[in-house]
Backbone as a ProteinNet text record, in pm:
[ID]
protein_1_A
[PRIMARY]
XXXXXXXXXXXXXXXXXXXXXXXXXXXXXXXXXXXXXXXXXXXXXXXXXXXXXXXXXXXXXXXXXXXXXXXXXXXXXXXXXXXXXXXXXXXXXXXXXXXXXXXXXXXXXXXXXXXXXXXXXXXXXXXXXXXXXXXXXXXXXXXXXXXXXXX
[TERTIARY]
-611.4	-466.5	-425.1	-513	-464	-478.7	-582.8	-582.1	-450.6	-461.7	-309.4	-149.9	-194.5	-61.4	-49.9	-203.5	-184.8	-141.5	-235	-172.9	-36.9	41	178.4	242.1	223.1	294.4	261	121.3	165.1	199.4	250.1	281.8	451.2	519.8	643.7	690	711.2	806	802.2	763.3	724.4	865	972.3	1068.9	1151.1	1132.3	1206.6	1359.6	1412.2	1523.3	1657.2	1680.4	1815.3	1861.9	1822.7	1905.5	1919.2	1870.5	1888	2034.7	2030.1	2143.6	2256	2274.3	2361.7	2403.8	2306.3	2388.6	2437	2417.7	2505.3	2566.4	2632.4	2745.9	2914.1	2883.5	3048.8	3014	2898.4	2861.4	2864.7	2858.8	2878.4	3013.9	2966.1	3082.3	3103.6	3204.9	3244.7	3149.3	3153.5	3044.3	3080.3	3151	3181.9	3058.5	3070.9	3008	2875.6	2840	2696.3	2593	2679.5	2568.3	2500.5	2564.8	2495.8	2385.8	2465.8	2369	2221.2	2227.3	2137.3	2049.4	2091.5	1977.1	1876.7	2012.8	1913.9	1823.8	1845.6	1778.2	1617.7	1662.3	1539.7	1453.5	1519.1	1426.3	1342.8	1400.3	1340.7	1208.1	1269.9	1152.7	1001.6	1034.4	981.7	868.1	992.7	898.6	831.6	876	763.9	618	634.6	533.4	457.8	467.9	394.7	327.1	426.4	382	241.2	296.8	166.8	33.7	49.9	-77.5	-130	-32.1	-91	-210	-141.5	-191.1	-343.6	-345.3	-430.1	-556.9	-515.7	-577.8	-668.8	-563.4	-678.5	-743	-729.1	-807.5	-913.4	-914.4	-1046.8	-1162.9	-1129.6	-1218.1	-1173.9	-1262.8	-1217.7	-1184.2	-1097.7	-1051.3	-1116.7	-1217.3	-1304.1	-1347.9	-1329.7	-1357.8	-1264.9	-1106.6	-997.9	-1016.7	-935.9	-977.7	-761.5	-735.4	-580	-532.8	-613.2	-512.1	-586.4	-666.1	-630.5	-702.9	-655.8	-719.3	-731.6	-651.4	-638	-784.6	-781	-947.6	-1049.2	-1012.3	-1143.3	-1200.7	-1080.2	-1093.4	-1185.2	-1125.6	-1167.4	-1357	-1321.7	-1470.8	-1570.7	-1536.1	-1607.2	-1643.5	-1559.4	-1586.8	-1673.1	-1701.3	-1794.4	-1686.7	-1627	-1484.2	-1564.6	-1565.2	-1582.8	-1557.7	-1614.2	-1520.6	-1393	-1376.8	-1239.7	-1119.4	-1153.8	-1077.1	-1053.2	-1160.3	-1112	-1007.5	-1039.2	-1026.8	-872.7	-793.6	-680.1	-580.3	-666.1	-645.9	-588.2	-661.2	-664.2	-555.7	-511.7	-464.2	-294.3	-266.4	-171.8	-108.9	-202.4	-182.8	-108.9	-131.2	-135.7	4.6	-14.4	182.4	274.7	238.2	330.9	379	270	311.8	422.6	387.5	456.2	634.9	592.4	737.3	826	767.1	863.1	904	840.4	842	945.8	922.8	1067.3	1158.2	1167.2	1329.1	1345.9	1282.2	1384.7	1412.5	1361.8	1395	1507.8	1571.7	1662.8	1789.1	1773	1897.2	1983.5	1832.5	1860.7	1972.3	1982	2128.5	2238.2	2241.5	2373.5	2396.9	2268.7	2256.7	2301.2	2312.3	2348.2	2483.2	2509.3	2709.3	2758.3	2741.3	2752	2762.9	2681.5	2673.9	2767	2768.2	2849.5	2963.9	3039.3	3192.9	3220.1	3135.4	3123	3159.8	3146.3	3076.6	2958.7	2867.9	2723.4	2661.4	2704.9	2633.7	2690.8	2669	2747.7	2822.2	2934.4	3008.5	2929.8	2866.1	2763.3	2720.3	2643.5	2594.4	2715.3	2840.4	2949.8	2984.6	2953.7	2999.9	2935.1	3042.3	2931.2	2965	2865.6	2909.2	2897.7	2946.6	2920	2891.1	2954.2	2862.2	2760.9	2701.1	2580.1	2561.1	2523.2	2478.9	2411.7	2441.6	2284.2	2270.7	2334.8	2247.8	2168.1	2206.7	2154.5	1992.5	2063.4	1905.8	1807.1	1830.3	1729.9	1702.4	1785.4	1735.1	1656.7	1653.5	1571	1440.8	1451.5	1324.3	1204.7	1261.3	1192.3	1168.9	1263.3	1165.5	1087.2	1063.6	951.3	847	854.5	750.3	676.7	775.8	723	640.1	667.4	639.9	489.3	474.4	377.3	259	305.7	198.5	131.8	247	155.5	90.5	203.8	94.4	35.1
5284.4	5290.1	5403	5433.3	5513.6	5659.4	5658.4	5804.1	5824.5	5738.4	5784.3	5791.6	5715.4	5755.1	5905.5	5902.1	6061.2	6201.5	6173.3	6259.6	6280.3	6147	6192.7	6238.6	6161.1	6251.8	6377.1	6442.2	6560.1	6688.1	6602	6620.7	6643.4	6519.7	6519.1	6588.9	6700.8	6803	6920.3	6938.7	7123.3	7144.5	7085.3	7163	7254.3	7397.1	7467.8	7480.5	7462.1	7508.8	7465.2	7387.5	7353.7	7459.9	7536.2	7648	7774.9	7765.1	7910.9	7835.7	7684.5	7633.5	7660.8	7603.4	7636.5	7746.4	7838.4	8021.2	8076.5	7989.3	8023.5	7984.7	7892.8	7792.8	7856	7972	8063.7	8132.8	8136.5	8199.5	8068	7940.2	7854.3	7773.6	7779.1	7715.8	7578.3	7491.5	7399.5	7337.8	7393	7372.1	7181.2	7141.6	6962.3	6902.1	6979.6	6862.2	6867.9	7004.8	7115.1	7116.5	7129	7176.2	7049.3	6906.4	6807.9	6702.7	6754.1	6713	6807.9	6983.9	7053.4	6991.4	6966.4	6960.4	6797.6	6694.5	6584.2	6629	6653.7	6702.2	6781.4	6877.9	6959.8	6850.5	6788.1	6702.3	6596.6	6560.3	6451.8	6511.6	6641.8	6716.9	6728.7	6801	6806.6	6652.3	6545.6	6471.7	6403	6424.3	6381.6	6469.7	6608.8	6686.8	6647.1	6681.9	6658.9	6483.6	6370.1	6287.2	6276.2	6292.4	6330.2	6396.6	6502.1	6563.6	6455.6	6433.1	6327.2	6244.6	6191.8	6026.9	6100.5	6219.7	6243.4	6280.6	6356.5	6388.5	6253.1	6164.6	6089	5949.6	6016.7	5937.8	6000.8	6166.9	6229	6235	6212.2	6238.9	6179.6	6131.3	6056	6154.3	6095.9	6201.5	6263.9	6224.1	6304.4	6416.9	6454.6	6591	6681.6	6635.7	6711.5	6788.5	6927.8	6986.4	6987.2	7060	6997.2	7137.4	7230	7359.7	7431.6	7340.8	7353.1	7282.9	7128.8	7016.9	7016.5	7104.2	7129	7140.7	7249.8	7329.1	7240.1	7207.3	7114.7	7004.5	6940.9	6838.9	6914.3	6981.7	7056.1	7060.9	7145.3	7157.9	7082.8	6940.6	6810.3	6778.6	6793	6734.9	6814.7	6938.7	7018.8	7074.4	7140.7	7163.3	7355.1	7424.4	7532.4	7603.9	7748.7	7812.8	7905.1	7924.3	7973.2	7877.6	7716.8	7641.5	7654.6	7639.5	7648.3	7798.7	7923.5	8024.9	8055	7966.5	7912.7	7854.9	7747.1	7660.7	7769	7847.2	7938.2	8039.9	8092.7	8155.1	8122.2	7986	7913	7892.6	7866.2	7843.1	7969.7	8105.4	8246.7	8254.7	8248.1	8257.5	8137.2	8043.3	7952.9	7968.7	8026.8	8072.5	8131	8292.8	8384.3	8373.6	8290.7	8232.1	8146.8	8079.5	7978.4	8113.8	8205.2	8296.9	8397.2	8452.4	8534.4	8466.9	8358.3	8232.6	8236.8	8204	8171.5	8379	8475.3	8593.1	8632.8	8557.2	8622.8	8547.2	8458	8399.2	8458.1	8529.3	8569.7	8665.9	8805	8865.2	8796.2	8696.4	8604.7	8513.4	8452.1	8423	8462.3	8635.4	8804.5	8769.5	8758.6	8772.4	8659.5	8573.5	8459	8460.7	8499	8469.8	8641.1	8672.2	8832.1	8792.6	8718.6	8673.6	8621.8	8510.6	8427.9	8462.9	8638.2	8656.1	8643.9	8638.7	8604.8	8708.7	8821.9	8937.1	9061.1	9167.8	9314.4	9267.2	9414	9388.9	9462.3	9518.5	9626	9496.8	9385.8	9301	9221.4	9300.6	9191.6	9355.8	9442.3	9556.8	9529.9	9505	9504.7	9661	9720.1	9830.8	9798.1	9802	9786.8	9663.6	9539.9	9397.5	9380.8	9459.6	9457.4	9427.1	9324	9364.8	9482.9	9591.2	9655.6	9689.9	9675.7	9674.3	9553	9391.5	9276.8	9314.5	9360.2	9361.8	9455.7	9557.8	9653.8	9584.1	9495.8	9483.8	9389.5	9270.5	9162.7	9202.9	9328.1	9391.1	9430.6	9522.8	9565	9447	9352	9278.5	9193.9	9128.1	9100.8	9239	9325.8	9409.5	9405.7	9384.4	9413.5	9283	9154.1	9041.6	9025.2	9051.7	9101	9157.7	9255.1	9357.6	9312.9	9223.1	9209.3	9031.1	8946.2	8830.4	8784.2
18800.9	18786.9	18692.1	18616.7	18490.8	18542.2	18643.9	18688.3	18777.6	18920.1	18944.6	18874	18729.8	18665.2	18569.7	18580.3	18503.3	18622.3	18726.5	18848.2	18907.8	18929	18933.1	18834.7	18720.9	18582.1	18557.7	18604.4	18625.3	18747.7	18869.9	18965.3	18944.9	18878.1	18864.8	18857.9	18752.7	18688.9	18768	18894.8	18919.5	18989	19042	19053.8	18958.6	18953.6	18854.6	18922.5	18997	19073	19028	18965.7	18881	18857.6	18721.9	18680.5	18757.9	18861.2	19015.6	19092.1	19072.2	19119.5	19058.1	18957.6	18860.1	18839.6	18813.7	18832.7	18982.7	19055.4	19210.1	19265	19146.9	19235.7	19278.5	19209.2	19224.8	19404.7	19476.8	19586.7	19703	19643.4	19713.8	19818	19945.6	20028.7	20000.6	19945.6	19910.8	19809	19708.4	19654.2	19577	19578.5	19566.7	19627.4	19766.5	19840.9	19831.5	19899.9	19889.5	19797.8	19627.4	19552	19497.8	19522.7	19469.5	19605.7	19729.5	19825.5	19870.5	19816.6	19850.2	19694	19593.5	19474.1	19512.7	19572.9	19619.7	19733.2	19845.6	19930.8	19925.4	19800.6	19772.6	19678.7	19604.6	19468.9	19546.4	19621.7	19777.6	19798.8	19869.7	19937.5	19823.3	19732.3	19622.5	19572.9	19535.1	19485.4	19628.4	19746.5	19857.4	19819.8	19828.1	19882.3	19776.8	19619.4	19499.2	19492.7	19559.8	19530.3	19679.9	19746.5	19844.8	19811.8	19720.3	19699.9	19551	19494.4	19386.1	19427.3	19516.3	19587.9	19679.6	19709.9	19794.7	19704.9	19599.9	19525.3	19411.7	19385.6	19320.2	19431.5	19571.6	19672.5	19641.4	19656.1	19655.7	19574.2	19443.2	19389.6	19212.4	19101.3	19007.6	18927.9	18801.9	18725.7	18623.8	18594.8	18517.2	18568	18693.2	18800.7	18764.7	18752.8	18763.8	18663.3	18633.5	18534.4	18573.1	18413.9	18390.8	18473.5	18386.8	18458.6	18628.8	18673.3	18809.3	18871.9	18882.3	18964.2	19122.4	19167.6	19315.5	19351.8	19323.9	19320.1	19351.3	19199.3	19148.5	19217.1	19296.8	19356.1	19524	19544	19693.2	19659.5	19550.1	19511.2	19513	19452	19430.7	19574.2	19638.6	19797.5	19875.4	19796.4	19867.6	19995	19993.5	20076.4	20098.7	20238.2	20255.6	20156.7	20118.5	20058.2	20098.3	20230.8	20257.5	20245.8	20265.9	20246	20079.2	19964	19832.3	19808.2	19883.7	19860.5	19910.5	20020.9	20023.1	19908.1	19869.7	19765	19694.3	19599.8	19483	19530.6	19643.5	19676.2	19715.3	19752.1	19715	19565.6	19490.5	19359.8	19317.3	19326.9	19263.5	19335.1	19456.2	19560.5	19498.3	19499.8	19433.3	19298.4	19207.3	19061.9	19077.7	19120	19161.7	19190.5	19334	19415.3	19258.1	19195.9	19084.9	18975.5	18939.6	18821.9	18895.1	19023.3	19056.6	19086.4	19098.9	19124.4	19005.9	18868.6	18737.8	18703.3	18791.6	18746.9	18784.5	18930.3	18982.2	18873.7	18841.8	18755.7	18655.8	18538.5	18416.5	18443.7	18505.5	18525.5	18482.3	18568.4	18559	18441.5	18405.3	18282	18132.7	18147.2	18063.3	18075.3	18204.2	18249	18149.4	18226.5	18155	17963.9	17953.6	17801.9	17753.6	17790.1	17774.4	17821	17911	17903.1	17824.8	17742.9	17628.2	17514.4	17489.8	17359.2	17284.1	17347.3	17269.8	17306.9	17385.6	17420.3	17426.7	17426.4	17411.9	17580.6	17603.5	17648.6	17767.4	17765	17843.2	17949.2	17919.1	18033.6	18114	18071.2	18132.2	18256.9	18276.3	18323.6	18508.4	18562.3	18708.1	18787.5	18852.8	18920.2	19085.2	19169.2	19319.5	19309.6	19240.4	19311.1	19210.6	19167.9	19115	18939.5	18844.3	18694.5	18691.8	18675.8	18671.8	18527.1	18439.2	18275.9	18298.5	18287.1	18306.8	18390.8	18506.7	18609.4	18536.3	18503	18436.7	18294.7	18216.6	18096.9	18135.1	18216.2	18231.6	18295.2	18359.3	18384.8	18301	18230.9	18117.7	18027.4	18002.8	17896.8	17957.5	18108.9	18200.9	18192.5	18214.3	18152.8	18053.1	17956.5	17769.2	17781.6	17839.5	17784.1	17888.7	18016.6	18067.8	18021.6	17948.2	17877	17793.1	17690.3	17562.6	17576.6	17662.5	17677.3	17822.7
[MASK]
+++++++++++++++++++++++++++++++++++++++++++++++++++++++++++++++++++++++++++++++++++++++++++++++++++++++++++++++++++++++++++++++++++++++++++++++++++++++

């Protein structure tokens, strides 16, 4: 019992998508109705898929196998699972990182606006040209760079 309660608990939390919501609700068609039926909809989806691999995962194999920062694997592994099938695995893992790390990237811009209509930021990230932040977009770039580099 204790293993499947450690597996969903850490299955639970992987939707990052709230705050991509929240910064796009001014682009939204009726957004009353929309933005609170698309966040149930997705959190559904979400805690189906995660609670699925939970449950599958501590069918497969006991938890002393799992390793924390990447039980997927580990578990495939234990089962003696091909290696193009693990090599999937691992390769999912790296796209999925990825896919969650450029969704909270596209936000920050708006995030700049936001806090620059506010006052909490120069007036420079409140400047849009064509549609576009482009101080915001280039500054959130570069410091995804800087922060890249050094950790």
């Amino acid at each position: 019992r204790r293993q499947r309660q450690m597996c969903i608990r850490d299955r639970f939390f992987t939707y990052p998508g709230f705050e991509g919501t929240a910064c796009f609700t001014e682009e939204t068609i009726n957004p009353e109705r929309n933005l609170p039926l698309g966040l149930v909809i997705v959190l559904l989806i979400s805690i189906a898929v995660n609670g699925g691999v939970a449950i599958l995962m501590t069918g497969m194999a006991p938890l002393s196998v799992m390793n924390v920062n990447h039980s997927l694997l580990e578990v495939f592994t234990f089962n003696h699972a091909p290696n193009w099938v693990q090599n999937i695995i691992a390769l999912g893992s790296i796209l999925g990182l990825t896919a969650s790390l450029s969704g909270n990237l596209i936000c920050q811009p708006r995030v700049f606006y936001g806090m620059s209509c506010d006052g909490l930021l120069p007036q420079s990230f409140h400047h849009v040209h064509k549609e576009v932040l482009r101080f915001s977009v280039i500054s959130t770039g570069i410091l995804c760079i800087l922060i890249t580099m050094f950790f």
